[in-house]
mmCIF file of C-alpha atoms and ligand atoms in Angstrom:
data_model
loop_
_atom_site.group_PDB
_atom_site.id
_atom_site.type_symbol
_atom_site.label_atom_id
_atom_site.label_comp_id
_atom_site.label_asym_id
_atom_site.label_seq_id
_atom_site.Cartn_x
_atom_site.Cartn_y
_atom_site.Cartn_z
ATOM 1 C CA UNK T 236 -179.680 -13.096 102.859
ATOM 2 C CA UNK T 237 -181.869 -13.195 105.928
ATOM 3 C CA UNK T 238 -184.945 -12.584 103.817
ATOM 4 C CA UNK T 239 -184.393 -15.861 101.859
ATOM 5 C CA UNK T 240 -183.242 -17.652 105.231
ATOM 6 C CA UNK T 241 -186.442 -17.414 107.174
ATOM 7 C CA UNK T 242 -188.862 -18.834 104.751
ATOM 8 C CA UNK T 243 -186.467 -21.541 104.343
ATOM 9 C CA UNK T 244 -186.228 -22.218 108.000
ATOM 10 C CA UNK T 245 -190.040 -21.724 108.487
ATOM 11 C CA UNK T 246 -190.380 -24.587 105.486
ATOM 12 C CA UNK T 247 -187.781 -26.898 107.082
ATOM 13 C CA UNK T 248 -189.719 -26.552 110.342
ATOM 14 C CA UNK T 249 -193.036 -27.218 108.747
ATOM 15 C CA UNK T 250 -192.061 -30.203 106.709
ATOM 16 C CA UNK T 251 -190.228 -31.640 109.913
ATOM 17 C CA UNK T 252 -193.415 -31.213 111.915
ATOM 18 C CA UNK T 253 -195.602 -33.169 109.694
ATOM 19 C CA UNK T 254 -193.429 -36.000 109.125
ATOM 20 C CA UNK T 255 -192.231 -35.915 112.769
ATOM 21 C CA UNK T 256 -195.238 -37.659 114.055
ATOM 22 C CA UNK T 257 -194.168 -41.199 113.983
ATOM 23 C CA UNK T 258 -190.741 -40.126 115.248
ATOM 24 C CA UNK T 259 -192.436 -38.688 118.300
ATOM 25 C CA UNK T 260 -194.449 -42.215 119.051
ATOM 26 C CA UNK T 261 -190.906 -43.796 118.812
ATOM 27 C CA UNK T 262 -189.138 -41.062 121.251
ATOM 28 C CA UNK T 263 -191.944 -41.430 123.810
ATOM 29 C CA UNK T 264 -191.720 -45.397 123.630
ATOM 30 C CA UNK T 265 -187.996 -45.172 124.178
ATOM 31 C CA UNK T 266 -188.536 -42.879 127.203
ATOM 32 C CA UNK T 267 -191.454 -44.428 128.716
ATOM 33 C CA UNK T 268 -191.754 -47.996 127.976
ATOM 34 C CA UNK T 269 -188.530 -49.376 126.725
ATOM 35 C CA UNK T 270 -187.020 -50.204 130.082
ATOM 36 C CA UNK T 271 -189.578 -52.857 130.298
ATOM 37 C CA UNK T 272 -190.561 -53.735 126.891
ATOM 38 C CA UNK T 273 -187.297 -53.184 125.185
ATOM 39 C CA UNK T 274 -186.588 -50.905 122.065
ATOM 40 C CA UNK T 275 -187.769 -53.864 119.840
ATOM 41 C CA UNK T 276 -190.811 -54.656 122.206
ATOM 42 C CA UNK T 277 -189.541 -58.232 123.270
ATOM 43 C CA UNK T 278 -187.788 -57.409 126.354
ATOM 44 C CA UNK T 279 -190.249 -58.842 128.736
ATOM 45 C CA UNK T 280 -188.602 -56.882 131.924
ATOM 46 C CA UNK T 281 -190.814 -57.684 135.104
ATOM 47 C CA UNK T 282 -193.100 -59.880 133.106
ATOM 48 C CA UNK T 283 -193.760 -57.177 130.313
ATOM 49 C CA UNK T 284 -195.729 -58.703 127.553
ATOM 50 C CA UNK T 285 -194.093 -59.220 124.228
ATOM 51 C CA UNK T 286 -195.357 -56.347 122.087
ATOM 52 C CA UNK T 287 -194.134 -58.124 118.699
ATOM 53 C CA UNK T 288 -196.667 -60.970 119.666
ATOM 54 C CA UNK T 289 -199.297 -58.580 120.907
ATOM 55 C CA UNK T 290 -202.741 -58.632 119.476
ATOM 56 C CA UNK T 291 -204.499 -56.021 121.320
ATOM 57 C CA UNK T 292 -206.837 -53.686 119.407
ATOM 58 C CA UNK T 293 -206.079 -49.763 119.628
ATOM 59 C CA UNK T 294 -208.792 -49.183 122.081
ATOM 60 C CA UNK T 295 -207.479 -51.747 124.519
ATOM 61 C CA UNK T 296 -203.834 -50.503 123.910
ATOM 62 C CA UNK T 297 -204.734 -46.902 124.769
ATOM 63 C CA UNK T 298 -206.786 -48.153 127.870
ATOM 64 C CA UNK T 299 -203.852 -49.990 129.062
ATOM 65 C CA UNK T 300 -201.199 -47.136 128.648
ATOM 66 C CA UNK T 301 -203.777 -44.899 130.528
ATOM 67 C CA UNK T 302 -204.564 -47.192 133.378
ATOM 68 C CA UNK T 303 -201.719 -49.705 133.419
ATOM 69 C CA UNK T 304 -202.236 -53.301 134.295
ATOM 70 C CA UNK T 305 -200.311 -54.940 137.293
ATOM 71 C CA UNK T 306 -196.786 -54.047 137.333
ATOM 72 C CA UNK T 307 -197.062 -51.674 134.374
ATOM 73 C CA UNK T 308 -197.728 -48.148 135.533
ATOM 74 C CA UNK T 309 -200.571 -45.919 134.566
ATOM 75 C CA UNK T 310 -199.380 -43.351 132.220
ATOM 76 C CA UNK T 311 -202.659 -41.016 132.081
ATOM 77 C CA UNK T 312 -201.014 -38.422 134.413
ATOM 78 C CA UNK T 313 -197.591 -38.372 132.349
ATOM 79 C CA UNK T 314 -198.924 -38.402 128.802
ATOM 80 C CA UNK T 315 -201.869 -36.820 126.889
ATOM 81 C CA UNK T 316 -204.150 -38.394 124.727
ATOM 82 C CA UNK T 317 -202.460 -37.462 121.423
ATOM 83 C CA UNK T 318 -199.134 -38.933 122.996
ATOM 84 C CA UNK T 319 -200.979 -42.037 124.005
ATOM 85 C CA UNK T 320 -202.138 -42.622 120.375
ATOM 86 C CA UNK T 321 -198.923 -41.959 118.767
ATOM 87 C CA UNK T 322 -197.635 -44.621 121.275
ATOM 88 C CA UNK T 323 -200.444 -47.017 120.278
ATOM 89 C CA UNK T 324 -199.591 -46.562 116.549
ATOM 90 C CA UNK T 325 -195.912 -46.967 117.125
ATOM 91 C CA UNK T 326 -195.928 -50.104 119.225
ATOM 92 C CA UNK T 327 -198.102 -51.578 116.746
ATOM 93 C CA UNK T 328 -195.110 -51.187 114.062
ATOM 94 C CA UNK T 329 -193.137 -53.273 116.329
ATOM 95 C CA UNK T 330 -195.318 -56.279 115.790
ATOM 96 C CA UNK T 331 -193.967 -59.241 113.713
ATOM 97 C CA UNK T 332 -196.209 -60.914 111.167
ATOM 98 C CA UNK T 333 -197.098 -64.344 112.524
ATOM 99 C CA UNK T 334 -195.215 -66.929 110.680
HETATM 100 C C1 HEC O 1746 -192.509 -51.132 134.510
HETATM 101 C C2 HEC O 1746 -192.473 -51.912 133.520
HETATM 102 C C3 HEC O 1746 -193.489 -51.165 132.466
HETATM 103 C C4 HEC O 1746 -193.271 -50.195 131.679
HETATM 104 C C5 HEC O 1746 -192.510 -49.024 132.038
HETATM 105 C C6 HEC O 1746 -194.299 -50.265 130.592
HETATM 106 N N1 HEC O 1746 -194.927 -51.605 130.538
HETATM 107 FE FE1 HEC O 1746 -196.215 -52.294 129.348
HETATM 108 N N2 HEC O 1746 -196.445 -54.057 130.281
HETATM 109 C C7 HEC O 1746 -195.699 -54.038 131.529
HETATM 110 C C8 HEC O 1746 -196.280 -55.653 131.969
HETATM 111 C C9 HEC O 1746 -195.592 -56.192 133.171
HETATM 112 C C10 HEC O 1746 -197.234 -56.045 131.180
HETATM 113 C C11 HEC O 1746 -198.139 -57.225 131.314
HETATM 114 C C12 HEC O 1746 -199.410 -56.876 132.146
HETATM 115 C C13 HEC O 1746 -200.263 -58.051 132.586
HETATM 116 O O1 HEC O 1746 -200.945 -58.550 131.612
HETATM 117 O O2 HEC O 1746 -200.105 -58.687 133.527
HETATM 118 C C14 HEC O 1746 -197.359 -54.932 130.000
HETATM 119 C C15 HEC O 1746 -198.186 -55.168 129.022
HETATM 120 C C16 HEC O 1746 -198.550 -54.166 127.937
HETATM 121 C C17 HEC O 1746 -199.351 -54.117 126.988
HETATM 122 C C18 HEC O 1746 -200.368 -55.278 126.663
HETATM 123 C C19 HEC O 1746 -199.784 -56.362 125.673
HETATM 124 C C20 HEC O 1746 -200.842 -57.377 125.511
HETATM 125 O O3 HEC O 1746 -200.985 -57.990 124.464
HETATM 126 O O4 HEC O 1746 -201.496 -57.734 126.522
HETATM 127 C C21 HEC O 1746 -199.150 -53.090 125.989
HETATM 128 C C22 HEC O 1746 -199.735 -52.608 124.818
HETATM 129 C C23 HEC O 1746 -198.139 -52.258 126.799
HETATM 130 N N3 HEC O 1746 -197.748 -52.871 128.058
HETATM 131 C C24 HEC O 1746 -197.667 -51.093 126.312
HETATM 132 C C25 HEC O 1746 -196.887 -50.179 126.980
HETATM 133 C C26 HEC O 1746 -196.309 -48.849 126.644
HETATM 134 C C27 HEC O 1746 -197.040 -48.217 125.262
HETATM 135 C C28 HEC O 1746 -195.630 -48.547 127.605
HETATM 136 C C29 HEC O 1746 -195.003 -46.972 127.629
HETATM 137 C C30 HEC O 1746 -195.959 -45.843 127.578
HETATM 138 C C31 HEC O 1746 -195.369 -49.567 128.681
HETATM 139 N N4 HEC O 1746 -196.234 -50.594 128.227
HETATM 140 C C32 HEC O 1746 -194.630 -49.232 129.918
HETATM 141 C C33 HEC O 1746 -194.741 -53.598 132.017
HETATM 142 C C34 HEC O 1746 -194.341 -52.108 131.711
#
């Protein structure tokens, strides 16, 4: 039984890990960003920009997460570059197509 179970668990872990990437962006966002930007990106607490309407390109998003801007804190000491990329990718999924 054990012999079958171990590879099965490894397989589950491996697939969970490879698909788990976007999930990580979301978890990071909900932990670090949602209190100002809201889970849907539109909350606007403390004057936070509406992320559904943001047009910033990836490089500018990453820069702003690293360094912050006015009320928005800098995250370069809390998040590594991979996590910042995950976040940049995730917040773009919050965008609504312009009508
Ligand atoms: C303390 C509240 C606060 C937190 C926490 C916060 N932000 Fe912000 N965010 C702001 C404010 C305020 C602005 C507007 C800054 C300005 O231009 O004056 C902003 C702007 C932005 C912008 C720029 C949007 C645009 O189009 O100009 C992005 C992108 C962004 N935040 C992403 C994030 C991400 C990702 C996180 C989490 C890692 C985060 N923010 C956490 C308050 C916050």
